[in-house]
């Protein structure tokens, strides 16, 4: 018995020492992340300064990346950034404002999103509720609103404003032009619409002059004031990454349209092992390429953020040379860069070495 005890005792002491050393090592590494000077960091599309300040205030206090993103995007929703985020902007063909939003946790790869949500103004908070309290990734339409209200968000609320209704009225007076329809013929200037192929079966209902063919250029429909998204990435003090988006979508969109804002991999994507990406622009085009997924995967393969961003944009531009859009990339080391096509793009950053938010300008 005694020899066995002599063997067990050293093993026990060695194991205890090893555990103590490993635990201490983990703490030191964690503290090193906090004190590295790289983190925390907040990056956002466009000069949404107050949104970035709100996110920075939260993450600098010790909030995790997910909750800091919610703070930042919520501020933008409340401020109705550019009229394209939150309530009161971007009326659809029926004059109604709806909300798209996304939240993604880069540590767990969990996603919560809402799309074409009516009657609830807090898009990013609704997305967080989907992430926290369902096993789904996205809820849409009025049922998303019912869920959000049942979980404690305020509503139902009319998301239109006097400004959005005035914009919609002027659009109606202009024969509902421009719009997002193609290869259709309206019974009158603002519809209802029928497929162009049915024209031969409906002679006398409309004239050739009313035909609407393929839109020659989408630049009349897409721009920072008519079609935009806040896409925000936060790396917290522990080095964890999260992204979020919020938008009221494209102005005069067809009712029920969902853009790239709530689509993981399109308007935003995050992975703790690599970094994050945010996108903005013509979501109907961009979502076909999942540019933010592409950016993150390119960085995973060793590309620097600038090259990864340019590569993702160039893939879209080769197929759609007239599209307008941009991405901003940030890797896990805090290195950031943007790329754009069809317009001049700006993105905002706040990091420990800055006294306030700094805006970076990217030329096409």
Short mmCIF file of C-alpha atoms in Angstrom, two decimals:
data_model
loop_
_atom_site.label_atom_id
_atom_site.label_comp_id
_atom_site.label_asym_id
_atom_site.label_seq_id
_atom_site.Cartn_x
_atom_site.Cartn_y
_atom_site.Cartn_z
CA UNK A 1 0.00 0.00 0.00
CA UNK A 2 2.77 2.41 0.92
CA UNK A 3 4.55 2.23 -2.49
CA UNK A 4 1.28 2.96 -4.25
CA UNK A 5 0.73 6.05 -2.12
CA UNK A 6 4.24 7.22 -2.90
CA UNK A 7 3.43 7.04 -6.61
CA UNK A 8 -0.01 8.69 -6.36
CA UNK A 9 1.16 11.63 -4.24
CA UNK A 10 3.68 13.00 -6.79
CA UNK A 11 1.16 12.49 -9.59
CA UNK A 12 -1.44 14.43 -7.62
CA UNK A 13 0.96 17.26 -6.94
CA UNK A 14 2.04 17.36 -10.60
CA UNK A 15 -1.57 17.43 -11.77
CA UNK A 16 -2.45 20.19 -9.29
CA UNK A 17 0.57 22.23 -10.40
CA UNK A 18 -0.37 21.75 -14.06
CA UNK A 19 -3.95 22.87 -13.51
CA UNK A 20 -2.81 25.89 -11.53
CA UNK A 21 -0.31 26.83 -14.21
CA UNK A 22 -2.82 26.41 -17.04
CA UNK A 23 -5.49 28.43 -15.27
CA UNK A 24 -2.98 31.16 -14.53
CA UNK A 25 -1.80 31.12 -18.14
CA UNK A 26 -5.37 31.49 -19.42
CA UNK A 27 -5.95 34.47 -17.14
CA UNK A 28 -2.76 36.11 -18.30
CA UNK A 29 -3.69 35.62 -21.95
CA UNK A 30 -7.14 37.04 -21.32
CA UNK A 31 -5.72 40.03 -19.51
CA UNK A 32 -3.27 40.48 -22.38
CA UNK A 33 -6.17 40.75 -24.81
CA UNK A 34 -7.81 43.41 -22.69
CA UNK A 35 -4.63 45.43 -22.46
CA UNK A 36 -3.39 44.89 -26.01
CA UNK A 37 -4.42 48.35 -27.20
CA UNK A 38 -6.24 46.89 -30.22
CA UNK A 39 -9.53 46.32 -28.47
CA UNK A 40 -12.22 47.35 -28.13
CA UNK A 41 -12.98 48.66 -31.61
CA UNK A 42 -16.15 49.73 -33.40
CA UNK A 43 -16.55 49.97 -37.18
CA UNK A 44 -19.66 51.11 -39.04
CA UNK A 45 -20.74 51.91 -42.57
CA UNK A 46 -21.20 55.64 -43.25
CA UNK A 47 -20.52 58.61 -40.95
CA UNK A 48 -23.10 57.49 -38.38
CA UNK A 49 -21.08 59.14 -35.64
CA UNK A 50 -23.62 58.98 -32.80
CA UNK A 51 -24.27 55.31 -33.46
CA UNK A 52 -20.56 54.52 -33.24
CA UNK A 53 -20.24 56.63 -30.09
CA UNK A 54 -23.13 54.72 -28.49
CA UNK A 55 -21.53 51.38 -29.32
CA UNK A 56 -18.14 52.59 -28.11
CA UNK A 57 -19.59 53.87 -24.84
CA UNK A 58 -21.08 50.44 -24.20
CA UNK A 59 -18.09 48.31 -25.20
CA UNK A 60 -15.63 50.59 -23.39
CA UNK A 61 -17.65 50.05 -20.20
CA UNK A 62 -17.25 46.31 -20.60
CA UNK A 63 -20.38 45.35 -22.54
CA UNK A 64 -19.92 42.32 -24.75
CA UNK A 65 -19.73 42.70 -28.53
CA UNK A 66 -23.33 41.60 -29.17
CA UNK A 67 -24.90 44.04 -26.71
CA UNK A 68 -22.61 46.85 -27.89
CA UNK A 69 -23.76 46.34 -31.47
CA UNK A 70 -27.36 46.54 -30.28
CA UNK A 71 -26.61 49.81 -28.47
CA UNK A 72 -25.04 51.30 -31.58
CA UNK A 73 -27.67 50.21 -34.08
CA UNK A 74 -30.47 51.22 -31.68
CA UNK A 75 -29.04 54.74 -31.54
CA UNK A 76 -29.12 54.90 -35.33
CA UNK A 77 -32.72 53.67 -35.38
CA UNK A 78 -33.75 56.32 -32.86
CA UNK A 79 -31.94 59.04 -34.83
CA UNK A 80 -33.37 57.74 -38.13
CA UNK A 81 -29.92 57.91 -39.69
CA UNK A 82 -30.14 59.34 -43.22
CA UNK A 83 -33.85 58.50 -43.19
CA UNK A 84 -32.93 54.96 -44.19
CA UNK A 85 -32.62 53.42 -40.72
CA UNK A 86 -35.44 53.05 -38.21
CA UNK A 87 -39.02 54.26 -38.56
CA UNK A 88 -40.25 57.15 -40.67
CA UNK A 89 -38.37 56.54 -43.92
CA UNK A 90 -38.21 54.57 -47.17
CA UNK A 91 -41.89 54.06 -47.95
CA UNK A 92 -42.75 51.07 -50.12
CA UNK A 93 -45.16 51.16 -53.07
CA UNK A 94 -48.06 51.28 -50.63
CA UNK A 95 -46.54 54.07 -48.56
CA UNK A 96 -45.64 51.80 -45.63
CA UNK A 97 -42.30 51.68 -43.80
CA UNK A 98 -41.00 48.29 -42.68
CA UNK A 99 -37.82 47.20 -40.91
CA UNK A 100 -35.05 44.69 -41.70
CA UNK A 101 -32.38 43.90 -39.12
CA UNK A 102 -29.72 41.32 -38.32
CA UNK A 103 -27.54 40.42 -35.33
CA UNK A 104 -24.71 37.87 -35.46
CA UNK A 105 -22.49 36.56 -32.68
CA UNK A 106 -19.06 35.71 -34.06
CA UNK A 107 -18.18 33.57 -31.05
CA UNK A 108 -21.14 31.18 -31.34
CA UNK A 109 -22.19 31.87 -34.97
CA UNK A 110 -25.74 32.45 -33.71
CA UNK A 111 -27.89 34.77 -35.85
CA UNK A 112 -31.15 36.55 -35.18
CA UNK A 113 -32.93 38.53 -37.88
CA UNK A 114 -36.24 40.14 -38.77
CA UNK A 115 -37.37 41.09 -42.26
CA UNK A 116 -40.19 43.22 -43.64
CA UNK A 117 -41.27 43.75 -40.02
CA UNK A 118 -44.29 45.98 -39.57
CA UNK A 119 -45.47 48.05 -36.59
CA UNK A 120 -42.30 47.66 -34.46
CA UNK A 121 -39.59 50.31 -34.65
CA UNK A 122 -36.81 48.50 -32.74
CA UNK A 123 -35.37 46.30 -35.46
CA UNK A 124 -32.04 45.37 -33.88
CA UNK A 125 -33.65 44.57 -30.52
CA UNK A 126 -36.18 42.37 -32.28
CA UNK A 127 -33.29 40.57 -34.00
CA UNK A 128 -31.68 39.98 -30.60
CA UNK A 129 -34.93 38.52 -29.30
CA UNK A 130 -35.00 36.08 -32.22
CA UNK A 131 -31.43 35.06 -31.37
CA UNK A 132 -32.05 34.75 -27.63
CA UNK A 133 -35.51 33.22 -27.48
CA UNK A 134 -35.98 31.08 -30.59
CA UNK A 135 -34.17 28.29 -32.39
CA UNK A 136 -34.79 30.08 -35.68
CA UNK A 137 -32.57 32.49 -37.57
CA UNK A 138 -35.17 34.85 -39.09
CA UNK A 139 -38.78 35.89 -38.61
CA UNK A 140 -40.61 37.93 -41.23
CA UNK A 141 -43.56 40.24 -41.78
CA UNK A 142 -46.41 40.78 -39.39
CA UNK A 143 -45.65 37.56 -37.52
CA UNK A 144 -42.22 38.95 -36.67
CA UNK A 145 -44.01 41.99 -35.25
CA UNK A 146 -46.34 39.85 -33.15
CA UNK A 147 -43.36 37.94 -31.78
CA UNK A 148 -41.41 41.10 -30.94
CA UNK A 149 -44.37 42.70 -29.16
CA UNK A 150 -45.09 39.49 -27.25
CA UNK A 151 -41.47 39.53 -26.03
CA UNK A 152 -41.79 43.04 -24.65
CA UNK A 153 -41.00 45.52 -27.43
CA UNK A 154 -43.37 48.45 -27.88
CA UNK A 155 -46.03 48.27 -30.56
CA UNK A 156 -48.01 48.16 -32.68
CA UNK A 157 -46.73 51.51 -33.97
CA UNK A 158 -47.25 53.30 -37.26
CA UNK A 159 -43.75 53.39 -38.74
CA UNK A 160 -44.59 56.04 -41.33
CA UNK A 161 -43.86 59.72 -40.82
CA UNK A 162 -45.06 62.95 -42.38
CA UNK A 163 -41.80 63.04 -44.37
CA UNK A 164 -42.17 59.49 -45.69
CA UNK A 165 -45.81 60.05 -46.64
CA UNK A 166 -44.96 63.31 -48.41
CA UNK A 167 -42.22 61.51 -50.36
CA UNK A 168 -44.66 58.75 -51.28
CA UNK A 169 -47.32 61.25 -52.40
CA UNK A 170 -44.87 63.01 -54.72
CA UNK A 171 -43.87 59.64 -56.14
CA UNK A 172 -47.50 58.76 -56.83
CA UNK A 173 -47.98 62.10 -58.56
CA UNK A 174 -45.00 61.22 -60.76
CA UNK A 175 -46.82 58.11 -62.03
CA UNK A 176 -45.00 55.92 -59.52
CA UNK A 177 -41.66 56.42 -61.23
CA UNK A 178 -38.99 55.27 -60.77
CA UNK A 179 -39.87 51.83 -59.42
CA UNK A 180 -38.45 48.33 -59.12
CA UNK A 181 -40.69 46.56 -61.62
CA UNK A 182 -39.60 45.26 -64.99
CA UNK A 183 -41.11 43.50 -67.98
CA UNK A 184 -44.61 44.45 -66.88
CA UNK A 185 -47.45 46.63 -68.11
CA UNK A 186 -49.63 48.71 -65.76
CA UNK A 187 -53.37 49.03 -66.15
CA UNK A 188 -52.86 52.65 -65.17
CA UNK A 189 -49.77 54.66 -64.27
CA UNK A 190 -49.37 53.02 -60.84
CA UNK A 191 -50.68 49.53 -61.51
CA UNK A 192 -51.90 46.97 -60.91
CA UNK A 193 -49.34 45.35 -63.17
CA UNK A 194 -49.44 42.38 -65.50
CA UNK A 195 -46.63 40.49 -67.19
CA UNK A 196 -45.60 42.03 -70.47
CA UNK A 197 -46.18 38.68 -72.19
CA UNK A 198 -49.90 39.04 -71.54
CA UNK A 199 -50.13 42.22 -73.60
CA UNK A 200 -51.52 40.45 -76.65
CA UNK A 201 -54.37 39.10 -74.59
CA UNK A 202 -55.31 42.46 -73.10
CA UNK A 203 -55.46 44.87 -76.03
CA UNK A 204 -57.33 48.02 -75.22
CA UNK A 205 -56.48 47.93 -71.52
CA UNK A 206 -53.26 49.85 -71.93
CA UNK A 207 -51.09 51.36 -74.61
CA UNK A 208 -47.56 50.66 -75.72
CA UNK A 209 -46.58 53.94 -74.11
CA UNK A 210 -47.29 52.44 -70.69
CA UNK A 211 -44.94 49.51 -71.11
CA UNK A 212 -42.26 49.21 -68.45
CA UNK A 213 -39.27 47.25 -69.65
CA UNK A 214 -36.07 46.35 -67.92
CA UNK A 215 -34.77 49.26 -65.87
CA UNK A 216 -31.95 50.84 -67.83
CA UNK A 217 -30.01 51.88 -64.77
CA UNK A 218 -30.54 51.22 -61.08
CA UNK A 219 -28.64 54.37 -60.12
CA UNK A 220 -31.93 56.28 -60.03
CA UNK A 221 -33.15 53.85 -57.37
CA UNK A 222 -30.07 53.38 -55.22
CA UNK A 223 -28.16 55.96 -53.23
CA UNK A 224 -27.18 56.88 -49.68
CA UNK A 225 -30.40 58.84 -49.16
CA UNK A 226 -32.80 56.34 -50.68
CA UNK A 227 -31.30 52.94 -49.96
CA UNK A 228 -28.88 52.41 -47.15
CA UNK A 229 -27.97 50.23 -44.19
CA UNK A 230 -26.08 50.68 -40.98
CA UNK A 231 -23.81 47.67 -40.77
CA UNK A 232 -21.73 47.69 -37.61
CA UNK A 233 -18.98 45.45 -36.27
CA UNK A 234 -17.67 45.45 -32.70
CA UNK A 235 -14.69 43.64 -31.20
CA UNK A 236 -15.01 43.75 -27.42
CA UNK A 237 -12.32 43.76 -24.73
CA UNK A 238 -12.21 39.97 -24.72
CA UNK A 239 -11.60 39.87 -28.46
CA UNK A 240 -15.07 38.58 -29.33
CA UNK A 241 -16.70 39.81 -32.53
CA UNK A 242 -20.31 40.66 -33.38
CA UNK A 243 -22.07 42.41 -36.23
CA UNK A 244 -25.47 43.98 -36.68
CA UNK A 245 -27.50 45.73 -39.34
CA UNK A 246 -30.66 47.79 -39.49
CA UNK A 247 -32.48 49.42 -42.39
CA UNK A 248 -35.93 50.36 -43.59
CA UNK A 249 -34.92 49.18 -47.04
CA UNK A 250 -35.17 50.58 -50.52
CA UNK A 251 -37.45 53.55 -51.12
CA UNK A 252 -40.53 52.62 -53.19
CA UNK A 253 -39.72 48.92 -53.00
CA UNK A 254 -42.44 46.43 -53.89
CA UNK A 255 -44.34 45.55 -50.73
CA UNK A 256 -42.88 42.42 -49.16
CA UNK A 257 -39.40 42.92 -50.56
CA UNK A 258 -36.53 41.78 -48.35
CA UNK A 259 -33.08 43.17 -49.08
CA UNK A 260 -29.64 42.07 -47.98
CA UNK A 261 -29.85 43.72 -44.56
CA UNK A 262 -31.12 40.68 -42.64
CA UNK A 263 -29.15 38.11 -44.66
CA UNK A 264 -26.14 36.67 -42.84
CA UNK A 265 -23.14 36.76 -45.14
CA UNK A 266 -24.54 39.55 -47.28
CA UNK A 267 -24.89 42.78 -45.29
CA UNK A 268 -22.79 41.47 -42.42
CA UNK A 269 -20.82 38.47 -41.20
CA UNK A 270 -18.60 37.74 -38.20
CA UNK A 271 -16.32 34.98 -37.00
CA UNK A 272 -14.17 35.28 -33.87
CA UNK A 273 -11.40 33.32 -35.56
CA UNK A 274 -11.10 35.79 -38.43
CA UNK A 275 -12.90 39.13 -38.07
CA UNK A 276 -15.97 40.77 -39.55
CA UNK A 277 -17.48 42.56 -42.51
CA UNK A 278 -20.29 45.05 -43.11
CA UNK A 279 -21.89 45.98 -46.43
CA UNK A 280 -24.20 48.62 -47.85
CA UNK A 281 -25.62 49.46 -51.25
CA UNK A 282 -27.87 47.78 -53.79
CA UNK A 283 -28.91 44.84 -51.66
CA UNK A 284 -30.92 43.12 -54.39
CA UNK A 285 -27.70 42.72 -56.35
CA UNK A 286 -25.27 42.27 -53.48
CA UNK A 287 -27.16 39.49 -51.73
CA UNK A 288 -26.63 37.29 -54.78
CA UNK A 289 -22.89 37.27 -54.02
CA UNK A 290 -22.80 37.14 -50.19
CA UNK A 291 -19.97 39.69 -50.18
CA UNK A 292 -19.38 39.72 -46.43
CA UNK A 293 -19.09 35.96 -46.25
CA UNK A 294 -16.62 36.22 -49.12
CA UNK A 295 -14.61 38.90 -47.30
CA UNK A 296 -14.35 36.90 -44.09
CA UNK A 297 -13.43 33.70 -45.89
CA UNK A 298 -10.80 35.54 -47.92
CA UNK A 299 -9.28 36.89 -44.72
CA UNK A 300 -9.37 33.38 -43.29
CA UNK A 301 -7.20 32.32 -46.23
CA UNK A 302 -4.67 35.02 -45.40
CA UNK A 303 -5.82 38.06 -47.40
CA UNK A 304 -5.42 41.45 -45.76
CA UNK A 305 -8.72 43.33 -45.20
CA UNK A 306 -8.12 45.79 -48.04
CA UNK A 307 -7.50 43.09 -50.63
CA UNK A 308 -10.39 40.96 -49.31
CA UNK A 309 -12.78 43.92 -49.56
CA UNK A 310 -11.66 44.84 -53.08
CA UNK A 311 -11.91 41.24 -54.21
CA UNK A 312 -15.51 40.88 -52.97
CA UNK A 313 -16.60 44.10 -54.66
CA UNK A 314 -14.85 43.23 -57.92
CA UNK A 315 -16.71 39.91 -58.11
CA UNK A 316 -20.01 41.82 -58.17
CA UNK A 317 -18.79 44.55 -60.52
CA UNK A 318 -17.73 42.01 -63.13
CA UNK A 319 -21.32 40.81 -63.43
CA UNK A 320 -23.11 44.11 -62.71
CA UNK A 321 -20.83 46.99 -63.77
CA UNK A 322 -23.48 49.63 -62.94
CA UNK A 323 -24.16 48.48 -59.39
CA UNK A 324 -23.52 50.72 -56.37
CA UNK A 325 -22.21 49.25 -53.15
CA UNK A 326 -19.46 48.99 -50.59
CA UNK A 327 -18.00 46.76 -47.91
CA UNK A 328 -15.86 47.42 -44.86
CA UNK A 329 -13.64 44.67 -43.47
CA UNK A 330 -11.89 44.27 -40.13
CA UNK A 331 -9.69 41.38 -39.10
CA UNK A 332 -9.19 39.99 -35.60
CA UNK A 333 -6.07 42.16 -35.22
CA UNK A 334 -8.16 45.32 -35.65
CA UNK A 335 -6.87 46.14 -39.14
CA UNK A 336 -9.70 47.64 -41.22
CA UNK A 337 -10.28 48.71 -44.81
CA UNK A 338 -13.11 49.47 -47.22
CA UNK A 339 -13.86 49.05 -50.91
CA UNK A 340 -16.65 50.41 -53.09
CA UNK A 341 -18.06 50.62 -56.60
CA UNK A 342 -20.26 53.25 -58.21
CA UNK A 343 -20.06 55.79 -55.40
CA UNK A 344 -17.71 57.30 -52.84
CA UNK A 345 -17.99 55.39 -49.59
CA UNK A 346 -17.28 56.45 -46.02
CA UNK A 347 -17.04 54.33 -42.91
CA UNK A 348 -16.51 55.20 -39.25
CA UNK A 349 -14.12 53.78 -36.67
CA UNK A 350 -13.52 54.20 -32.93
CA UNK A 351 -10.56 52.49 -31.30
CA UNK A 352 -8.48 52.96 -28.13
CA UNK A 353 -5.93 55.17 -29.88
CA UNK A 354 -8.60 57.67 -31.01
CA UNK A 355 -10.10 60.53 -29.00
CA UNK A 356 -13.33 60.33 -31.00
CA UNK A 357 -14.84 58.63 -34.02
CA UNK A 358 -12.78 58.91 -37.20
CA UNK A 359 -14.32 58.79 -40.67
CA UNK A 360 -12.45 57.12 -43.52
CA UNK A 361 -13.22 57.88 -47.16
CA UNK A 362 -12.91 55.24 -49.88
CA UNK A 363 -12.95 56.15 -53.57
CA UNK A 364 -14.38 53.80 -56.23
#
